[in-house]
Short mmCIF file of C-alpha atoms and ligand atoms in Angstrom, two decimals:
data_model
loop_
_atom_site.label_atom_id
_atom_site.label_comp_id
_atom_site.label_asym_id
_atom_site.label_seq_id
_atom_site.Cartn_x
_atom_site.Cartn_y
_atom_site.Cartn_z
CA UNK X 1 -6.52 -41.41 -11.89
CA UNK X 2 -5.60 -40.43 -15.26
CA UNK X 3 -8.74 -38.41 -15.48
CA UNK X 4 -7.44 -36.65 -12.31
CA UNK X 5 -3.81 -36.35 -13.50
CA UNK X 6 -5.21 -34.93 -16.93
CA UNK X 7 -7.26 -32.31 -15.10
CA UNK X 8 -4.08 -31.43 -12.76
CA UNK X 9 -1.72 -30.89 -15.65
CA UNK X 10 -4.54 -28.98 -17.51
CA UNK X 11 -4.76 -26.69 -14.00
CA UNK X 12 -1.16 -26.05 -14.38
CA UNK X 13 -1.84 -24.43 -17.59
CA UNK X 14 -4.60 -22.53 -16.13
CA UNK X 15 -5.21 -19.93 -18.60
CA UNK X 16 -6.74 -17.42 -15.72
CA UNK X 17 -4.03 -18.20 -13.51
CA UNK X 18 -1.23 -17.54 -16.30
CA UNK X 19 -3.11 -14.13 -16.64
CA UNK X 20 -2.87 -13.09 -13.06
CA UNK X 21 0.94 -14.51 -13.01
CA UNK X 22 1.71 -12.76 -15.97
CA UNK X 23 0.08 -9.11 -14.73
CA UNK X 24 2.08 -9.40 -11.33
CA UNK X 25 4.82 -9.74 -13.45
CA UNK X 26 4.02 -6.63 -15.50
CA UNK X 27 3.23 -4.56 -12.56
CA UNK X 28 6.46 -5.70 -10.78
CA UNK X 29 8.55 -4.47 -14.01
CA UNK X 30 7.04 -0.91 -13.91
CA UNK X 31 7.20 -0.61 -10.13
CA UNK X 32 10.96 -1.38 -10.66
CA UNK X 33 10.94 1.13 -13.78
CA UNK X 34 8.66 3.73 -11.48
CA UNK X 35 11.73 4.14 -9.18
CA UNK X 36 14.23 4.77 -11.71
CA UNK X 37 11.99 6.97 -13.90
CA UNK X 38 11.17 8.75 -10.93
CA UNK X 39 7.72 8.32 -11.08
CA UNK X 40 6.60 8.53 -7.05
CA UNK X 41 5.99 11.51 -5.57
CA UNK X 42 5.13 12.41 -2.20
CA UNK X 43 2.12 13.37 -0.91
CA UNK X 44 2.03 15.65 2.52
CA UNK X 45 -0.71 15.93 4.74
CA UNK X 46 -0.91 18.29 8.07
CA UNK X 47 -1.92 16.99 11.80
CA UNK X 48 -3.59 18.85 14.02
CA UNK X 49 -3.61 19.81 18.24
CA UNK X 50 -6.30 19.05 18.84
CA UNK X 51 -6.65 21.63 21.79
CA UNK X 52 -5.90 24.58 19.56
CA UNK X 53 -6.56 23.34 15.60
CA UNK X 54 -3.04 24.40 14.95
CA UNK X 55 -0.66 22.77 12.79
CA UNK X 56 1.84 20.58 14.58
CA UNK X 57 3.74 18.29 11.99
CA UNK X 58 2.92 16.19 8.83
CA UNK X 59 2.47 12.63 7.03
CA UNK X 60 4.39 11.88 3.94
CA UNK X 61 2.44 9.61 1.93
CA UNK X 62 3.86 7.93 -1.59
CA UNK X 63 1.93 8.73 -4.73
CA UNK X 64 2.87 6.48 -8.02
CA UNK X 65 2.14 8.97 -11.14
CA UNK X 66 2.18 6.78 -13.67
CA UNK X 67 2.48 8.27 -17.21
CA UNK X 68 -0.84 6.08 -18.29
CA UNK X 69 -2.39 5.10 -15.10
CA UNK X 70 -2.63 8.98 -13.88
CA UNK X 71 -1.90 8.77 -9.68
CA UNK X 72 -1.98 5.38 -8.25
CA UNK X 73 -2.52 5.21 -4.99
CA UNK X 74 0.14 3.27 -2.59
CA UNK X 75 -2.82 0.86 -1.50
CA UNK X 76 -2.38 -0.70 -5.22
CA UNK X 77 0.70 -1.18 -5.41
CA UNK X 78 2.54 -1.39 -1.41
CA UNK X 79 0.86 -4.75 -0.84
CA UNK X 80 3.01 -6.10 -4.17
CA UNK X 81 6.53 -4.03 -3.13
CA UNK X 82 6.16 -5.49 -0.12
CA UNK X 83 5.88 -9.20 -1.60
CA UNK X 84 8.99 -8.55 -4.15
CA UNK X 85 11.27 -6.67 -1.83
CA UNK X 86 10.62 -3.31 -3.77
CA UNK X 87 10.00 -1.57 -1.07
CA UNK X 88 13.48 -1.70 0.65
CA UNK X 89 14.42 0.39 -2.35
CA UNK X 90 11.23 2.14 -2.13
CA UNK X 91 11.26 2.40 1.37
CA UNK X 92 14.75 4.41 1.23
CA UNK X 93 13.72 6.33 -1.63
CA UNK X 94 11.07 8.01 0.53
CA UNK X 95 13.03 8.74 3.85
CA UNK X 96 15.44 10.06 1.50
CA UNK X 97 12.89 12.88 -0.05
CA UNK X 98 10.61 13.35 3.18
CA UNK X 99 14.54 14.66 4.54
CA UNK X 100 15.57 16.18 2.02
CA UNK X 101 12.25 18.11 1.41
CA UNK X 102 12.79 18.82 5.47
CA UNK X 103 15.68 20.55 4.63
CA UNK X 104 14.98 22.64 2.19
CA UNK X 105 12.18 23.70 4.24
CA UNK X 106 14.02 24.45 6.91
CA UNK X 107 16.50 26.52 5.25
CA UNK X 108 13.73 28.41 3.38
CA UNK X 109 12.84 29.25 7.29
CA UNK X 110 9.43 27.80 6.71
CA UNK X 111 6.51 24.81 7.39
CA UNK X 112 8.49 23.08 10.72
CA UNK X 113 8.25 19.34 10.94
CA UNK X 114 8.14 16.49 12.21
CA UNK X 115 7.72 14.67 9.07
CA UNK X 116 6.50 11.09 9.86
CA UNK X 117 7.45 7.97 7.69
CA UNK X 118 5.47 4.67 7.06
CA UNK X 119 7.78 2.24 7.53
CA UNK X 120 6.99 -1.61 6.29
CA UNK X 121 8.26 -4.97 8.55
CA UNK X 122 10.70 -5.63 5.48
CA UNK X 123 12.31 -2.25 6.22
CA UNK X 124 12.29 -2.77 10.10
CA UNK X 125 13.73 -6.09 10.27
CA UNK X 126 16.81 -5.16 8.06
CA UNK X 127 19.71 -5.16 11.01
CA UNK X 128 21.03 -2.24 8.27
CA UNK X 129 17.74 0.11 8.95
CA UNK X 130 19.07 1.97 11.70
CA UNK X 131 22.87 3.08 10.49
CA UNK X 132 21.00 3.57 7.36
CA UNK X 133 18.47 6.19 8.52
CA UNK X 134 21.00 7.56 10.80
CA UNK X 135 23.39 8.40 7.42
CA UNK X 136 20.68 10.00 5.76
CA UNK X 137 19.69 12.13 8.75
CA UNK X 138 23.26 13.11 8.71
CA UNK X 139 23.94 14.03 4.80
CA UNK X 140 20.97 15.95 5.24
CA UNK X 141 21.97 17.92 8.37
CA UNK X 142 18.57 17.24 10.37
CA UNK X 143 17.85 16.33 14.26
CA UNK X 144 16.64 12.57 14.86
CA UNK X 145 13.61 14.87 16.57
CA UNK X 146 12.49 15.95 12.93
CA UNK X 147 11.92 12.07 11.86
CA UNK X 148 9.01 9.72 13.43
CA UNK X 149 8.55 6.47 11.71
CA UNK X 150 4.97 4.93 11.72
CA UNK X 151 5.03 0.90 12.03
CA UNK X 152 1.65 -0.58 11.76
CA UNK X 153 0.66 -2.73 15.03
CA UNK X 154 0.55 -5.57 12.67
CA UNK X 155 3.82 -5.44 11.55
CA UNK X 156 5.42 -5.10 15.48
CA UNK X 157 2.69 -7.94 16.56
CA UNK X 158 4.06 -10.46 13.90
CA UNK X 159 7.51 -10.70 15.62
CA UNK X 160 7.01 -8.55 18.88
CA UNK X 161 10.44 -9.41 20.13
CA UNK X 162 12.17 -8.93 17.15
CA UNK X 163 9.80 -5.43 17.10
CA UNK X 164 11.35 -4.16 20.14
CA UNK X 165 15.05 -5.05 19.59
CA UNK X 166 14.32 -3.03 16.10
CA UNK X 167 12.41 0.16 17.38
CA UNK X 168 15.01 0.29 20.47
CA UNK X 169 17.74 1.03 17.99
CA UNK X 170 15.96 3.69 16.00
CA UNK X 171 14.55 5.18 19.32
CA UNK X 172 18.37 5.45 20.29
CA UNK X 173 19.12 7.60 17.59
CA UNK X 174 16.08 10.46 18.52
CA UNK X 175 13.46 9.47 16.02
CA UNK X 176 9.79 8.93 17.77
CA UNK X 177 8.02 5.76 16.59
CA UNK X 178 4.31 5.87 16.26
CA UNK X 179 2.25 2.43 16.15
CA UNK X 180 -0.42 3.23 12.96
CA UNK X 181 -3.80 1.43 12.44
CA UNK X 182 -4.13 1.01 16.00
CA UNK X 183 -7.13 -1.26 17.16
CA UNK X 184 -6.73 -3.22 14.20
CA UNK X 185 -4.43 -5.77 14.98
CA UNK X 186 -4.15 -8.10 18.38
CA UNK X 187 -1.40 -6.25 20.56
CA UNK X 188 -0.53 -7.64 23.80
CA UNK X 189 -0.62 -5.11 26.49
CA UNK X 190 2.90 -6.73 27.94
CA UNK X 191 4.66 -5.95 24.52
CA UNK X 192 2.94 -2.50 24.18
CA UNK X 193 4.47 -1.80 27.26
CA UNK X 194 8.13 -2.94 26.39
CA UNK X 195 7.66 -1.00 22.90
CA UNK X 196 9.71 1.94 22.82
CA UNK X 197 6.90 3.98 21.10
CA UNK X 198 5.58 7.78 21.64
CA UNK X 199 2.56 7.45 20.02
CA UNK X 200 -0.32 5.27 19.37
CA UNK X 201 -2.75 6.14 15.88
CA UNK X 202 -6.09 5.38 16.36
CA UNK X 203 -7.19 3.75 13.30
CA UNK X 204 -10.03 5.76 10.85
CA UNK X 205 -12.27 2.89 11.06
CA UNK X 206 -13.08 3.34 14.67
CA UNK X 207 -13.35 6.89 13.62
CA UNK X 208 -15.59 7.24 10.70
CA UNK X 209 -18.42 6.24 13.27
CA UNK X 210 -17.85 8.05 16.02
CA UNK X 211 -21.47 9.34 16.83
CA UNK X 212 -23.11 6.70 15.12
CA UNK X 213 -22.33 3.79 16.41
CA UNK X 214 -22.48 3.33 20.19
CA UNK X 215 -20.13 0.62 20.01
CA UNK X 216 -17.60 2.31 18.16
CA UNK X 217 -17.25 5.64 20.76
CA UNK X 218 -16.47 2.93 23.28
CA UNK X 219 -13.47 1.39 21.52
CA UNK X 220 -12.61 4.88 20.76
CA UNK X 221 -12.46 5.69 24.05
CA UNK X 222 -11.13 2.84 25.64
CA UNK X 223 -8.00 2.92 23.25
CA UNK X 224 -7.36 6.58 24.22
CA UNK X 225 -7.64 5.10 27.93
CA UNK X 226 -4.96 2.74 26.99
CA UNK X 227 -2.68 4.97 25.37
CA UNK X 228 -2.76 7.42 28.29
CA UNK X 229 -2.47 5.00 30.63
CA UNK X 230 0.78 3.89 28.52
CA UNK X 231 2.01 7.42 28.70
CA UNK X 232 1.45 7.82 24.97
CA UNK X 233 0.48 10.44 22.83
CA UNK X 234 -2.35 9.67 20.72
CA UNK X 235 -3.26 10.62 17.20
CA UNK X 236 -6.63 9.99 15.69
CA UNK X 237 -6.61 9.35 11.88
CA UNK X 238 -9.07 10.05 9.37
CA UNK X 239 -11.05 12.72 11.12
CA UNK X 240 -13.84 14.21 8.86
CA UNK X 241 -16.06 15.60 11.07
CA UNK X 242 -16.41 18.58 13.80
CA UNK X 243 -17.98 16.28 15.97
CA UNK X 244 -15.56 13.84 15.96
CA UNK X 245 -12.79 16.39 16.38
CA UNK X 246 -14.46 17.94 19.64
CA UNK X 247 -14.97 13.72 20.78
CA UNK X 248 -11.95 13.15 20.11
CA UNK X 249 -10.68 16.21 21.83
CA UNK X 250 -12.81 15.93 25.32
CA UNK X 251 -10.96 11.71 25.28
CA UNK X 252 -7.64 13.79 25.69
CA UNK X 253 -6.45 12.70 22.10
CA UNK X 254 -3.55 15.04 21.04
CA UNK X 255 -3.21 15.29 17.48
CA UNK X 256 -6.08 14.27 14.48
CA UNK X 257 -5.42 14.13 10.84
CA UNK X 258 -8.44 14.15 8.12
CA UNK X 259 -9.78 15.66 5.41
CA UNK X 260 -11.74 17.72 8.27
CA UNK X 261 -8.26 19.89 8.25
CA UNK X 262 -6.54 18.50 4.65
CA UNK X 263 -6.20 16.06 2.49
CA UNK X 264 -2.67 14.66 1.60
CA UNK X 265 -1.48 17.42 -0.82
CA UNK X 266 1.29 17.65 -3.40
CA UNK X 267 4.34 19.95 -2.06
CA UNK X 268 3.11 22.91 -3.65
CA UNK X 269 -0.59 22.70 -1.92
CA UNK X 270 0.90 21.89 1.04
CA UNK X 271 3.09 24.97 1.05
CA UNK X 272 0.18 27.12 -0.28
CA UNK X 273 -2.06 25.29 2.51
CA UNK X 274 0.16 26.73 5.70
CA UNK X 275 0.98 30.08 3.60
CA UNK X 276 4.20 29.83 4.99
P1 C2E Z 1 -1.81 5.07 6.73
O1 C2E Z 1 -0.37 5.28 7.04
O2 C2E Z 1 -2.68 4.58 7.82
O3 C2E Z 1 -2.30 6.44 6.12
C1 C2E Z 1 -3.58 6.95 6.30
C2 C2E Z 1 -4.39 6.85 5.05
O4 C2E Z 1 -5.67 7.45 5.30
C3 C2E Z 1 -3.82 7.60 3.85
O5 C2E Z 1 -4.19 6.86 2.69
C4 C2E Z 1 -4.59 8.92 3.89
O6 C2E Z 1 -4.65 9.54 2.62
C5 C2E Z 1 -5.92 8.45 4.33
N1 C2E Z 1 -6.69 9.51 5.01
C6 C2E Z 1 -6.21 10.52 5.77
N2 C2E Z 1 -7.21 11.27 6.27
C7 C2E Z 1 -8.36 10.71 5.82
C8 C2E Z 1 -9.75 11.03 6.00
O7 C2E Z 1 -10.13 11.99 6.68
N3 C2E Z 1 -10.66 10.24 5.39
C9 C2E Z 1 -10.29 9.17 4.62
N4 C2E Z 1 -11.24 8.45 4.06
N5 C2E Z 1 -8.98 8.83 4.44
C10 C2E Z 1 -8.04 9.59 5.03
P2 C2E Z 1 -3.14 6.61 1.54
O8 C2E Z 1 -2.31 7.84 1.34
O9 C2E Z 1 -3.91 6.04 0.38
O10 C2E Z 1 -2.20 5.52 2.16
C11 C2E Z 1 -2.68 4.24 2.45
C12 C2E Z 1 -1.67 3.42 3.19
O11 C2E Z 1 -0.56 3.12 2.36
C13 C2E Z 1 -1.09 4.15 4.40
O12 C2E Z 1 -1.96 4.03 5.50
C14 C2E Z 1 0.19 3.38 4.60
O13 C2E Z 1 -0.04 2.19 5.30
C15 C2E Z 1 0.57 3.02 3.18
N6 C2E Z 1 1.63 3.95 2.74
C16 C2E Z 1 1.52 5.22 2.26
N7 C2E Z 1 2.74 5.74 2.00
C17 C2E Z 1 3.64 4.79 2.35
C18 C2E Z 1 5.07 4.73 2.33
O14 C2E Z 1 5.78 5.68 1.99
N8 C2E Z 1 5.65 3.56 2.76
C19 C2E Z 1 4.90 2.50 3.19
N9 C2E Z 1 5.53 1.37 3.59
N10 C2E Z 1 3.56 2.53 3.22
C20 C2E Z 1 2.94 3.66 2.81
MG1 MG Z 2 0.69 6.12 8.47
MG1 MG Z 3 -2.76 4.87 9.76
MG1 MG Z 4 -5.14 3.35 8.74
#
């Protein structure tokens, strides 16, 4: 026993484990300094129609340039905002730039929206969200119809009631809500129906193989069933490829997004990209 006691206060000193502690710490300090050094950035990339390859509306996706680390991307460092709370303050941060980069668009008469937010379950279950977004629509003089918020399936199927009482306010206001990484996580087709969503993303990993494996063209296609069945738009992400593009196209999927068309590009690109 006192062996097993020795070895148990010995774990709690756990050199590796103080490590890990201590970098989670670190990181957490300069995400909190990345916000009010102004280190993110975002990142635009353009979806397609798919029935005519034209441009029909955007992504805003958050970039971390960190003055060592060069551009982190928001897979490194979401998961740990989302743990800490960050990304309430994060969160607000980018509906606040994605509008007011909106407007200055639209008063330079140029690149038309809509502009569509990730939004995390921390974000969507604050009873605030709504009046919140609905403010900063207002200072920044834009329609609700310029704004869709992306909510991953995961995030509505955790708490699907809670989900619905949370997208019906924000659908109130005019926003569209799309559900992203769709496929991925274990909807029920009696919530999807009570959702008060426009569109459903097909996630990239039933994508990437579309014409190599048989298997995957048949999820593919079946969730495009669904979604018109629904009375949803559909967007397919991560296209790379002509041939999934025309696939994707002759399922009756609206809109695609991939680095067939762009990758997510800094302002600048972006505006050099639609040479508007
Ligand atoms: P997501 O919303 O599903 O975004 C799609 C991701 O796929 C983006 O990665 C995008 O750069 C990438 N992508 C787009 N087209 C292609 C393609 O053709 N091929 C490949 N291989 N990848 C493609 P990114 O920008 O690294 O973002 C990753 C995830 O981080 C996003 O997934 C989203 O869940 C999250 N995220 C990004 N920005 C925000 C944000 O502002 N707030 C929150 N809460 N999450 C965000
Ligand atoms: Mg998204
Ligand atoms: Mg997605
Ligand atoms: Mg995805």
């Amino acid at each position: 026993a006192a062996k097993e006691a020795g070895r148990g206060t010995f774990r709690f000193f756990d050199p590796a484990m103080n490590e890990r502690a201590q970098k989670r710490l670190h990181l957490e300090e300069t995400l909190r300094r990345a916000l009010s050094g102004n280190e993110f950035e975002l990142f635009y990339q353009p979806k397609i129609c798919l029935i005519d390859s034209r441009y029909c509306g955007m992504e805003a996706l958050i970039r971390w340039r960190d003055p060592e680390l060069g551009i982190v991307s928001p897979a490194d460092f979401i998961p740990l905002a989302e743990e800490t709370g960050l990304i309430e303050p994060i969160g607000n941060w980018v509906l606040e730039t994605a509008c007011a980069q909106m407007r200055r668009w639209a008063d330079a008469g140029r690149i038309a929206g809509p502009v569509a937010v990730n939004v995390s379950a921390k974000q969507l279950n604050n009873p605030d969200f709504a009046a919140e977004l609905e403010a900063i629509l207002k200072r920044h003089r834009l329609e609700a119809s310029c704004l869709q918020l992306e909510v991953t399936e995961s995030t509505v199927m955790t708490d699907p009631e809670m989900a619905i009482e949370a997208l019906s306010k924000l659908a109130a206001l005019g926003v569209t809500i799309a559900i992203d990484d769709f496929g991925t996580g274990y909807s029920s087709f009696s919530y999807l129906k009570r959702l008060p969503i426009h569109l459903l993303k097909v996630d990239r990993s039933f994508v990437t193989d579309i014409g190599i494996s048989r298997e995957d063209d048949e999820i593919v296609t079946a969730i495009i069933q669904v979604a018109l069945a629904l009375k949803l738009m559909v967007v397919a992400e991560g296209v790379e490829t002509a041939r999934q593009a025309a696939f994707l196209n002759g399922l009756g999927c609206h809109f695609a997004q991939g680095y067939l068309y762009a990758r997510p590009l800094p302002v600048k690109e972006f505006e050099d990209l639609l040479g508007a």
